[in-house]
Tab-separated table of C-alpha atoms (C1' of nucleotides) in Angstrom:
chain	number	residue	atom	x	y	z
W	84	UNK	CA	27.525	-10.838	3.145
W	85	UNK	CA	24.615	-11.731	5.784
W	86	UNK	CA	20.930	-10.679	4.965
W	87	UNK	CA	21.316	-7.187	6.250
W	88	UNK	CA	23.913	-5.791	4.331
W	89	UNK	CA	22.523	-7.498	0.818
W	90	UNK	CA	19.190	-5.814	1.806
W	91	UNK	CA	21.022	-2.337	2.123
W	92	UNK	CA	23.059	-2.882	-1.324
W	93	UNK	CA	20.282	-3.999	-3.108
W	94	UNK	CA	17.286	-2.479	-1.759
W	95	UNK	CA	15.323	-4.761	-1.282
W	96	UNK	CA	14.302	-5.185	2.444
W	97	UNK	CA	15.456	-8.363	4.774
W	98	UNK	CA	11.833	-9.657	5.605
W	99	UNK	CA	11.040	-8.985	1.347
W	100	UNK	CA	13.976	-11.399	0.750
W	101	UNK	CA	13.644	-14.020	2.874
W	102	UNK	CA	10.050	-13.720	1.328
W	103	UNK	CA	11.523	-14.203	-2.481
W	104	UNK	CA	13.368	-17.399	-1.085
W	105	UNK	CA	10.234	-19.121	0.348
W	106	UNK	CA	8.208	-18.414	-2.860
W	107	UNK	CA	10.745	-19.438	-5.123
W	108	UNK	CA	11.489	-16.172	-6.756
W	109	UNK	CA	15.056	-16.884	-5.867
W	110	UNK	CA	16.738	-19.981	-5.074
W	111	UNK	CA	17.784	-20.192	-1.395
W	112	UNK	CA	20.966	-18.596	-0.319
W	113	UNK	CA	23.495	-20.477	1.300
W	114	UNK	CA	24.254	-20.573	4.842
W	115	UNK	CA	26.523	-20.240	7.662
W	116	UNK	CA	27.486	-22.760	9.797
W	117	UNK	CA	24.940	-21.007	12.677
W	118	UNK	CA	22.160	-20.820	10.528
W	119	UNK	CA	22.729	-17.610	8.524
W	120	UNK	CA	22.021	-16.439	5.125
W	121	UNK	CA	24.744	-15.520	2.863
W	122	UNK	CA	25.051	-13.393	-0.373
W	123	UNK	CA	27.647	-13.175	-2.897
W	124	UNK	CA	27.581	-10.111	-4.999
W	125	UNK	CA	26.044	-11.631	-8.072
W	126	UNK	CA	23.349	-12.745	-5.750
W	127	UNK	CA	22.821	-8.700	-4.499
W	128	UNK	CA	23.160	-8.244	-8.732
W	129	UNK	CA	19.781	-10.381	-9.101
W	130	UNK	CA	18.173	-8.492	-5.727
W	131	UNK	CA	18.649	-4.984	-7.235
W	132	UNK	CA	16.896	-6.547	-10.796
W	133	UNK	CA	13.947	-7.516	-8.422
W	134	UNK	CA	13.843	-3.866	-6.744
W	135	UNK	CA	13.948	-2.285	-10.681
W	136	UNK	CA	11.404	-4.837	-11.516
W	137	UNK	CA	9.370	-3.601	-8.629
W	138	UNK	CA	9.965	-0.108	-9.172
W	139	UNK	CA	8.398	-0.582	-12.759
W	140	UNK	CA	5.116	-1.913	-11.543
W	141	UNK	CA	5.751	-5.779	-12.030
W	142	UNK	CA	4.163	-8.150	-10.323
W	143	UNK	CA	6.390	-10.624	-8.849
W	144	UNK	CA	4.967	-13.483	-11.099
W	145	UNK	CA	6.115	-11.288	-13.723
W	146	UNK	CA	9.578	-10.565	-12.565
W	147	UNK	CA	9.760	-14.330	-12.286
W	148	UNK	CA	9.525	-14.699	-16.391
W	149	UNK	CA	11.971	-11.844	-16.415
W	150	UNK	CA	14.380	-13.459	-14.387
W	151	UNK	CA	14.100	-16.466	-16.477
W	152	UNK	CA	14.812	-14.869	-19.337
W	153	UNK	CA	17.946	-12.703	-17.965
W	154	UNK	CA	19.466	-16.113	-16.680
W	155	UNK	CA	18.751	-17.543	-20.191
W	156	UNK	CA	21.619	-17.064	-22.169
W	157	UNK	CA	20.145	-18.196	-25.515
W	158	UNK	CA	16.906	-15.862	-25.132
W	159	UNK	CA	15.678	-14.134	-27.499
W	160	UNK	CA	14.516	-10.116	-26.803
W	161	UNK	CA	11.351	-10.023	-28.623
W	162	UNK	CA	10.419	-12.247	-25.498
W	163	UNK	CA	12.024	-9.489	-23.380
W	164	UNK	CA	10.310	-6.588	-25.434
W	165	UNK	CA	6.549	-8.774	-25.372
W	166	UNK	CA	6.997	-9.155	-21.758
W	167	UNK	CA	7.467	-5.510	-20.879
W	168	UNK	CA	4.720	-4.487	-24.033
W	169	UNK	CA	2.058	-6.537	-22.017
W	170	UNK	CA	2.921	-4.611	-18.776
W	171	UNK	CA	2.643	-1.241	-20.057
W	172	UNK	CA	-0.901	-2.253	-21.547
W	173	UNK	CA	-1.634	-3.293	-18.033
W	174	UNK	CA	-0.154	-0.392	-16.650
W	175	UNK	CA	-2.371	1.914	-19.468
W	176	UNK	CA	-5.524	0.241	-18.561
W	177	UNK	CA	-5.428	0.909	-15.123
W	178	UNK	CA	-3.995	4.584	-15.920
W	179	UNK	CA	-7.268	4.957	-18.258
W	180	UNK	CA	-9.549	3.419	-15.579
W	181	UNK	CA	-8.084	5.765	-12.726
W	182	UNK	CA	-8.428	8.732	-14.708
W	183	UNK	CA	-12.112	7.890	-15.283
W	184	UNK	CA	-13.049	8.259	-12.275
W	185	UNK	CA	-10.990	11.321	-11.549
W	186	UNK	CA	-12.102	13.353	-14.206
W	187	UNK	CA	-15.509	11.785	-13.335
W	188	UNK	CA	-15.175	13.040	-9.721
W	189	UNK	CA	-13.479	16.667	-10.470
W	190	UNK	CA	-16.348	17.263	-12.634
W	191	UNK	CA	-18.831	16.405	-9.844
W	192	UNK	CA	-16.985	18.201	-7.729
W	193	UNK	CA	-16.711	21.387	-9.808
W	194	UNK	CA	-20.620	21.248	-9.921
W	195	UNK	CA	-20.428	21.403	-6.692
W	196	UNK	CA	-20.515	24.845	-4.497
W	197	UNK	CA	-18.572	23.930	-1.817
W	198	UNK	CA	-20.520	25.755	0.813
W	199	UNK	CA	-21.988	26.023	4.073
W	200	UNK	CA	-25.275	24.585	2.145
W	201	UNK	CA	-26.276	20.673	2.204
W	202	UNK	CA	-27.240	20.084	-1.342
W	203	UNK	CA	-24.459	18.688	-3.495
W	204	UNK	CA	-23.737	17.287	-6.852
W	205	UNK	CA	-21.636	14.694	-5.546
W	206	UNK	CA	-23.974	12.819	-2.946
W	207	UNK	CA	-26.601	13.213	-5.677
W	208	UNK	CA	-24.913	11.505	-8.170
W	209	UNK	CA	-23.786	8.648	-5.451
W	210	UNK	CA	-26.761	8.135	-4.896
W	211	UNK	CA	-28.430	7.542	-8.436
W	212	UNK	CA	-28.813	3.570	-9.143
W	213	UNK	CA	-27.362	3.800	-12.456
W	214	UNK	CA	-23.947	4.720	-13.830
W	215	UNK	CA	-23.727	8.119	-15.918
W	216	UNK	CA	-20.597	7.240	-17.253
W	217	UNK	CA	-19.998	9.025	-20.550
W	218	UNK	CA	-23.100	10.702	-21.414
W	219	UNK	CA	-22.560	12.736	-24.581
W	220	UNK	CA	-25.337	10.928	-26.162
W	221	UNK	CA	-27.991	11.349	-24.341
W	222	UNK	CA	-30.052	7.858	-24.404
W	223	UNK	CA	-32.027	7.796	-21.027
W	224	UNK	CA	-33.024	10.505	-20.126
W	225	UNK	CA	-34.570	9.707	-16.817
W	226	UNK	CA	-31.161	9.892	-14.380
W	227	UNK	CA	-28.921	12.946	-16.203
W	228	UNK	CA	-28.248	15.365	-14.031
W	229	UNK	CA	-24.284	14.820	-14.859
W	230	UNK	CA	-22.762	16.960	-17.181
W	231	UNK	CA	-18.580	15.947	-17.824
W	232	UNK	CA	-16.516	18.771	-17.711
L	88	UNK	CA	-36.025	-8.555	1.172
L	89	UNK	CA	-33.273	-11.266	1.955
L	90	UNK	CA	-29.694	-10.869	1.427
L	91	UNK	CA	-29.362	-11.642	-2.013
L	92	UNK	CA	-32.380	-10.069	-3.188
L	93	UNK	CA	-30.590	-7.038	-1.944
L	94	UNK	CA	-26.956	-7.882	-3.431
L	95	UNK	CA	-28.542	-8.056	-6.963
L	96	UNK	CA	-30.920	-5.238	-6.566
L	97	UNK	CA	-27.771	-3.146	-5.236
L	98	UNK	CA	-24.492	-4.708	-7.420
L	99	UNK	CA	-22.669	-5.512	-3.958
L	100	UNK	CA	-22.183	-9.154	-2.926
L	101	UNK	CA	-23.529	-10.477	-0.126
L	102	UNK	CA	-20.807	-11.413	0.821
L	103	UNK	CA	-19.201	-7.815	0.831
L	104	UNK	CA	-23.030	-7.023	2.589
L	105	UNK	CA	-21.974	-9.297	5.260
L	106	UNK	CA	-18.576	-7.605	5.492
L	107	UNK	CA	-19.541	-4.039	5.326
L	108	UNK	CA	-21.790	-4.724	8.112
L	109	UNK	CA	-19.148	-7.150	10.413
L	110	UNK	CA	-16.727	-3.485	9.644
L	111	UNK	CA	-19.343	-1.064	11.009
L	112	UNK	CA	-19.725	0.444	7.535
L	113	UNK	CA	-23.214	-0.375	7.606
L	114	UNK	CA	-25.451	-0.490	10.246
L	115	UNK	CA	-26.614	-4.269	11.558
L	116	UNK	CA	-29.344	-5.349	9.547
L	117	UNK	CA	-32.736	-6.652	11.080
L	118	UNK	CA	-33.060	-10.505	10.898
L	119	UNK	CA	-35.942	-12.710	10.729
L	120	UNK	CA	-36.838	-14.897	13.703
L	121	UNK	CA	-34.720	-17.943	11.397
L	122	UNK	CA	-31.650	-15.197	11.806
L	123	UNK	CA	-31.810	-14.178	8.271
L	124	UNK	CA	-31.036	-10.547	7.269
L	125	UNK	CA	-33.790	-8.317	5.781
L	126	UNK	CA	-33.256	-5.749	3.801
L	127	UNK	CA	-35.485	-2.525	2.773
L	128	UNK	CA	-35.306	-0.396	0.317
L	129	UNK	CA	-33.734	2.104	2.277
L	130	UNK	CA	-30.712	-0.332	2.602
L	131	UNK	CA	-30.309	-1.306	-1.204
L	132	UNK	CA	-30.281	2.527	-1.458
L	133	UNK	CA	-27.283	2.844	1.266
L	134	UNK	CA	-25.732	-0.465	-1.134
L	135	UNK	CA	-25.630	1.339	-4.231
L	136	UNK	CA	-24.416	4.723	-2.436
L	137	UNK	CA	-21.639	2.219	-0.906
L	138	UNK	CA	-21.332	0.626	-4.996
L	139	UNK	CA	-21.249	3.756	-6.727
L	140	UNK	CA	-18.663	5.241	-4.547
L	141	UNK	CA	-16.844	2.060	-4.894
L	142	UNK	CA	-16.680	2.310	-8.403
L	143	UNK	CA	-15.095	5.806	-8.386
L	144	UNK	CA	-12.277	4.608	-6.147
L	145	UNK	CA	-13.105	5.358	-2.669
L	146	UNK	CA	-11.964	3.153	0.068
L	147	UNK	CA	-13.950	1.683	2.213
L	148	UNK	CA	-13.100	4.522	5.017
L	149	UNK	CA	-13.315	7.231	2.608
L	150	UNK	CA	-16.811	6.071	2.399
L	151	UNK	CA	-17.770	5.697	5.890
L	152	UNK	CA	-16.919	9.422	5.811
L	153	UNK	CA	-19.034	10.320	2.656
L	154	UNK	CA	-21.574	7.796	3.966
L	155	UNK	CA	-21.439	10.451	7.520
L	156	UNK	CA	-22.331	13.289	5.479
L	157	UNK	CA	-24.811	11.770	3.376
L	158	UNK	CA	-26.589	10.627	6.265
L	159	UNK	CA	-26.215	14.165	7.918
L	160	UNK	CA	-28.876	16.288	6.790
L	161	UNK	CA	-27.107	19.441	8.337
L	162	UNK	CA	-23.367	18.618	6.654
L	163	UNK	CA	-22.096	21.444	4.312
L	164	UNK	CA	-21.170	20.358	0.501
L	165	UNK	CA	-18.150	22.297	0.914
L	166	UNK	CA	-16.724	18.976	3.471
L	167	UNK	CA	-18.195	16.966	0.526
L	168	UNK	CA	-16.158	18.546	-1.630
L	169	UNK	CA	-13.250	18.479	0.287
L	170	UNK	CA	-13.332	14.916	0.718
L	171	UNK	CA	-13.949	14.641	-3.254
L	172	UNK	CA	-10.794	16.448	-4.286
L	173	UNK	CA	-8.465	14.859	-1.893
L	174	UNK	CA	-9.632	11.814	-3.533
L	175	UNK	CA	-9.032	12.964	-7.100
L	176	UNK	CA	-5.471	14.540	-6.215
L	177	UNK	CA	-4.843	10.541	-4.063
L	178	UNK	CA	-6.304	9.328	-8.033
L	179	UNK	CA	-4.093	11.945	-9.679
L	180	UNK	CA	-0.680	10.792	-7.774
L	181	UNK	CA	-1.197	7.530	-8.235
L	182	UNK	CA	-1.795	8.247	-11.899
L	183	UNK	CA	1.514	10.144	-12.394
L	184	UNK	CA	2.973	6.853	-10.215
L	185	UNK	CA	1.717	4.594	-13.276
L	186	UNK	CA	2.517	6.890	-15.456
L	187	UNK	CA	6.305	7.029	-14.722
L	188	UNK	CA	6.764	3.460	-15.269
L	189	UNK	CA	4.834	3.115	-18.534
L	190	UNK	CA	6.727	5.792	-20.598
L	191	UNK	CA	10.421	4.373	-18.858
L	192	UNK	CA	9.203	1.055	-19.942
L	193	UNK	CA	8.064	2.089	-23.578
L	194	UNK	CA	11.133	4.179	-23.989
L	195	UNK	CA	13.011	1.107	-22.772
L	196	UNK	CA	10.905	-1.299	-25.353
L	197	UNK	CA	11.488	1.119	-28.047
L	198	UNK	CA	14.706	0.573	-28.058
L	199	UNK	CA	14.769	-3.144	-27.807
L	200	UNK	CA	15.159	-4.133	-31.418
L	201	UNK	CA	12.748	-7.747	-30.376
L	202	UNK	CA	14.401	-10.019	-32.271
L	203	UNK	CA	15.869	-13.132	-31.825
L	204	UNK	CA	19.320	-12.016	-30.249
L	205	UNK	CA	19.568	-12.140	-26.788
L	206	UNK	CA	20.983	-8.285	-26.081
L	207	UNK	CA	18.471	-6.148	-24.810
L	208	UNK	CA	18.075	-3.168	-23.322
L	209	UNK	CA	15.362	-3.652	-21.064
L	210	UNK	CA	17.202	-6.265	-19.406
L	211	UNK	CA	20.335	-4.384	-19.240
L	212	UNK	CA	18.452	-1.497	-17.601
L	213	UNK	CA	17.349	-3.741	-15.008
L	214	UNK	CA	20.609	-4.644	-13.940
L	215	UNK	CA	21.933	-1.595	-13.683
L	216	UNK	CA	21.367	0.491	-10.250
L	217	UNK	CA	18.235	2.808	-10.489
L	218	UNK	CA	20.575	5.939	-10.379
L	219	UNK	CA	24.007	6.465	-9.081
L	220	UNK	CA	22.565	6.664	-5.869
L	221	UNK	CA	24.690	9.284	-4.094
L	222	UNK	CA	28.041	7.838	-4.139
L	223	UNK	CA	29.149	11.117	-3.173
L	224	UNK	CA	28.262	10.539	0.352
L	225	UNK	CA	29.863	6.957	1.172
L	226	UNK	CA	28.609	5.791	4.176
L	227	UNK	CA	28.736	2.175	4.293
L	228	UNK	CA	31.962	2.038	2.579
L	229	UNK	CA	33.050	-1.489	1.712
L	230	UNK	CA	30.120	-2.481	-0.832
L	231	UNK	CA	30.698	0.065	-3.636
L	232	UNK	CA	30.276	-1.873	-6.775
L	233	UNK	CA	27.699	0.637	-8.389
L	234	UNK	CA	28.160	1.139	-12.188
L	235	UNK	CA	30.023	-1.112	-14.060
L	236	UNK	CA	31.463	-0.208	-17.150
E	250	DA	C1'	-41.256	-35.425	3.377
E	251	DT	C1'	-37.901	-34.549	0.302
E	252	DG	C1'	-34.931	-31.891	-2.596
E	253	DG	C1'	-32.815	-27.824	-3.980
E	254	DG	C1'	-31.558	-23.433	-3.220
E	255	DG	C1'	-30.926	-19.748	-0.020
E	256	DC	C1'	-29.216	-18.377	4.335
E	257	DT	C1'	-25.998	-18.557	8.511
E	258	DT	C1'	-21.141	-18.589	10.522
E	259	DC	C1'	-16.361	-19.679	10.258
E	260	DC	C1'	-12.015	-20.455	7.901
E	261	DT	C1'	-8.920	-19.716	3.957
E	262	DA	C1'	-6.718	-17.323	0.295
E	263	DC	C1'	-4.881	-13.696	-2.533
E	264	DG	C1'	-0.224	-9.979	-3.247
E	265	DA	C1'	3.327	-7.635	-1.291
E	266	DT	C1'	4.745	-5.772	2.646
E	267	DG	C1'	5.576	-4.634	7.485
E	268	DG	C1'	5.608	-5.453	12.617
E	269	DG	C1'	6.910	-7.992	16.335
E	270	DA	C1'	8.082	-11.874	19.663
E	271	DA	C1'	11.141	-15.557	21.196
E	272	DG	C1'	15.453	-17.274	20.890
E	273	DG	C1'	20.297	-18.139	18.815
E	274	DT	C1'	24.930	-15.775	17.235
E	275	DC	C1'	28.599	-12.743	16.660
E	276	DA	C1'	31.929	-9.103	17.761
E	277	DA	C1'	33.612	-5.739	20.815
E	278	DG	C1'	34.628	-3.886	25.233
E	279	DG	C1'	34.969	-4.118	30.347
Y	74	DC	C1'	35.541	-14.546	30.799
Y	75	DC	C1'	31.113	-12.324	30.572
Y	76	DT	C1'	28.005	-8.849	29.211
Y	77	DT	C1'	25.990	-6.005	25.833
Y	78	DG	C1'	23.919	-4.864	21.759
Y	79	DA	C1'	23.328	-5.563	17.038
Y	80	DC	C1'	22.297	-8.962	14.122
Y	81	DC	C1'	20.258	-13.285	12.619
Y	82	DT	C1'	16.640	-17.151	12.698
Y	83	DT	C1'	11.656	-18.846	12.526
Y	84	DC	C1'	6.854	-18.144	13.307
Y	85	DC	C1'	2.649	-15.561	13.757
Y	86	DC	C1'	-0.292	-11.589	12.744
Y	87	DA	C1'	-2.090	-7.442	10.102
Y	88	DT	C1'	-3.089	-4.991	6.116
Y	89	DC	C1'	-7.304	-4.238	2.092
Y	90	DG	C1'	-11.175	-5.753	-0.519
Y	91	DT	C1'	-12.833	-9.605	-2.420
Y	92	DA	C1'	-13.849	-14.372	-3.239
Y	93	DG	C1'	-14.282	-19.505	-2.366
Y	94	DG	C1'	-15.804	-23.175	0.333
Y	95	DA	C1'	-17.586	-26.227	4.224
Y	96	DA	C1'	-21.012	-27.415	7.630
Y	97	DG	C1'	-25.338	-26.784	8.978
Y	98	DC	C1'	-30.018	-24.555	9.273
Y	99	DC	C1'	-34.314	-22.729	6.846
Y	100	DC	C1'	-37.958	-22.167	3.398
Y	101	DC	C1'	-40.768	-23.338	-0.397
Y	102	DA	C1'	-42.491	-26.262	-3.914
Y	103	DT	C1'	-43.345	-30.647	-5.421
DNA sequence: ATGGGGCTTCCTACGATGGGAAGGTCAAGG
DNA sequence: CCTTGACCTTCCCATCGTAGGAAGCCCCAT
C-alpha cells in the first residue's frame, strides 16, 4: 500500500504521516525500490490508533506513551487507565477555564443593550485594570460594576 | 515610560508589546532620540484593554475589532455585543468539542478495571475504527478490513 | 569609566497541520 | 514507444501567540 491509500484507510493525512515518521512517533515505513513508502495493514492498524488518539484530544507526546504501552505486551492497564485519567483532568481544566470566560462574557454581554447607543458593559469592563473575576464577596469595592449572571 | 515600565504596569510582555505593534494591533509607539519606545498612560490603558480581552479568549483579530469600536466614539454596543456572543457561542463549541472527549474517555476509564493485566478497554477502543464508517457505500473497494470480530 | 541592566533588532522554537514547488515514478491509453 | 496524469519524493513556508536568546547600543549609578 503506498502513502495515499494508508492515509485514506486510516485517516490520517499523507503530509501528517510522513510527519509521525520524522518525529519518531512511528518507525519509518519501508520502501520501494523508487523511493516509495509502503504500508502493511498492521501498519494502517497503528495509523487509525493515532487518528482515535487525536480525535480524543491527545497530544502526540501522549499518544507516544500510548503506543508504547499497546505494543507492550506485558503492560499493565492501570498504566493505560492513569494515562487517559490525566488527560481528562487536562481536558476538565481547560473545559472549566473556557467556560469562565464564557459565562464571564454572556453575562457582560447580557448587561449590555445592544443598541444603536455607545455605552456598553463590555468595553467598560475591558477596560478596568483589574480582574472582577468571581465577585460574590465583595472585597474592593472600588472597580465593581460586574454583576455574574 | 519605557517598554517595560509599561509591560509590568499593563501584564503584557514586552515582548508581545513589540509584537502587537510589528502586527498593526497597536499603533507605532513614539521613541526616544536613542530609538527606545515610550509609553503613556494612554498606551498601558490600550495594554490592559488588549490583556483583559486576552484573558477572556479573544484572538488577537477579534481584538483589533473590539479595539475599532472602543476607539470609535460613535460605534453602537449592539456591534459590541455582536462581536461578544459570537465569541461565547466560538467558547461554547469548543467547549462541547472538549467535552465529547472527556466523558468517551471517562466512560472508557470506567470500565478499565486498572490493574495489573494487560486487557483494557481503552486500548481496545483505540484500535477499533471510530464508527463503521459507511460501509454501505463502498467506494474504494479493495481495503475493507473494518471491524474485526 | 566601568558595570549592570534595560533597550534595540533579528533569529529560533513550539504543536499540529496544511499548502505548494520542483522533480521522479508508475500505469494506462494513443 | 511516448505522452499524460495521478501519484510519490523532499524541501520550504505559513499558521497563532508566546517565549528564549544573541549581538549590540544606551543610560544611570558608582
Amino acid at each position: 500500500m503506498n502513502i495515499g491509500a494508508a492515509a485514506k484507510a486510516s485517516g490520517v493525512s499523507a503530509k501528517m504521516i510522513r510527519y509521525y515518521e520524522e518525529t519518531g512517533l512511528i518507525p519509518p515505513a519501508g520502501r520501494t525500490a523508487a523511493g516509495y513508502r509502503v504500508y502493511s495493514d498492521q501498519d494502517v492498524h497503528m495509523l487509525r490508533f493515532i487518528r482515535r488518539a487525536r480525535d480524543l484530544g491527545f497530544s502526540v507526546e501522549g499518544i507516544r506513551e500510548l503506543l508504547g504501552l499497546w505494543r507492550d505486551q506485558s503492560r499493565q492497564s492501570a498504566d493505560v487507565k492513569r494515562l487517559a485519567l490525566a488527560h481528562v483532568a487536562d481536558l476538565r481544566r481547560k473545559i472549566a477555564e473556557l467556560e469562565d470566560m464564557a459565562s464571564t462574557l454572556e453575562a457582560l454581554a447580557s448587561a449590555c443593550h445592544g443598541n444603536d447607543r455607545p455605552d456598553c458593559p463590555i468595553l467598560s469592563e475591558l477596560e478596568t485594570p483589574c480582574k472582577p473575576t468571581d465577585s460574590t464577596t465583595d472585597r474592593s469595592g472600588a472597580i465593581n460594576r460586574f454583576r455574574r449572571g
